[in-house]
Amino acid sequence: MTGLDTSTPPVQSVGVIDAETSTWLQNVPNVRGKNPAAFAETNHTFTIVQLNAAIVANPATDNSTCTLFGFRGTGCIAVFRHATKAEDDDGEDEK
């Protein structure tokens, strides 16, 4: 699901929910992302990040998730993966 995060400042986020227990795990910022779709077999969630004409005309105003990966003024499909605790204990930071 996507919606406004209650953190400060509020940003649009993807909620991570454990499908087996229906327990909320965390919110992940996903500015301008919408229509999430999850693929349980790989633990990936996909969202389309759409920009309006004003942002396309002036890419300097693009604050979307895509800009974190060098895509400014184009939109993208954002892919999220929730690592389990065991996977995250390798000492590496994940984006």
XYZ file of C-alpha atoms in Angstrom:
95
model
C 0.000 0.000 0.000
C 1.107 3.585 -0.451
C 0.172 6.607 1.609
C 1.570 9.451 3.640
C 4.084 8.444 6.255
C 3.550 9.992 9.693
C 7.240 10.836 10.044
C 8.434 14.419 9.812
C 8.186 15.703 7.176
C 5.467 13.388 5.877
C 6.300 11.709 2.561
C 4.497 9.174 0.423
C 5.642 5.706 1.452
C 5.210 2.014 0.745
C 4.081 0.039 3.775
C 5.843 -3.289 4.335
C 3.448 -5.860 5.795
C 4.206 -9.471 6.747
C 1.746 -11.450 4.612
C 1.746 -14.415 6.988
C 0.904 -12.462 10.150
C -0.646 -9.267 8.680
C 1.832 -7.342 10.824
C 3.111 -3.946 9.734
C 6.925 -3.986 9.546
C 7.967 -0.565 8.273
C 7.304 2.293 5.862
C 9.767 2.988 3.048
C 9.776 6.428 1.360
C 8.447 6.255 -2.214
C 7.936 9.848 -3.358
C 5.513 9.982 -6.334
C 5.205 6.171 -6.385
C 1.795 4.590 -6.910
C 0.007 1.353 -7.735
C 2.294 -1.048 -5.842
C 2.389 -4.682 -6.888
C 4.195 -7.369 -4.889
C 5.818 -10.586 -6.099
C 5.983 -12.791 -3.018
C 8.296 -15.409 -4.522
C 11.179 -12.919 -4.737
C 10.035 -10.553 -1.963
C 9.975 -7.617 -4.414
C 7.474 -4.769 -4.634
C 7.172 -2.646 -7.768
C 5.684 0.849 -8.046
C 5.303 3.139 -11.018
C 6.752 6.595 -10.423
C 4.911 9.030 -12.674
C 5.805 12.668 -13.135
C 3.600 15.528 -14.211
C 4.333 17.757 -17.222
C 5.730 20.562 -15.054
C 8.401 18.283 -13.565
C 9.296 16.860 -16.979
C 9.698 20.430 -18.283
C 11.856 21.404 -15.283
C 13.720 18.295 -14.053
C 15.437 20.329 -11.316
C 12.124 20.158 -9.402
C 12.000 16.341 -9.512
C 11.970 14.983 -5.943
C 10.796 11.487 -6.853
C 12.277 8.170 -5.791
C 13.856 7.923 -9.275
C 16.299 10.754 -8.528
C 18.049 8.577 -5.926
C 19.263 6.449 -8.826
C 20.103 9.197 -11.325
C 16.796 9.362 -13.203
C 15.650 12.975 -13.135
C 12.630 14.229 -15.088
C 11.776 10.828 -16.590
C 9.899 8.752 -14.027
C 10.739 5.076 -13.505
C 9.564 1.821 -12.005
C 10.877 1.532 -8.454
C 11.726 -1.935 -7.138
C 11.799 -2.554 -3.393
C 12.965 -5.637 -1.533
C 12.558 -6.315 2.169
C 15.579 -8.155 3.540
C 15.084 -10.522 6.435
C 17.186 -10.038 9.566
C 19.482 -12.920 8.558
C 20.026 -11.446 5.081
C 20.744 -8.015 6.542
C 23.423 -9.251 8.979
C 26.143 -9.393 6.328
C 27.493 -5.986 7.355
C 26.541 -4.417 4.021
C 24.218 -1.438 3.739
C 21.345 -1.926 1.311
C 19.500 0.740 -0.666
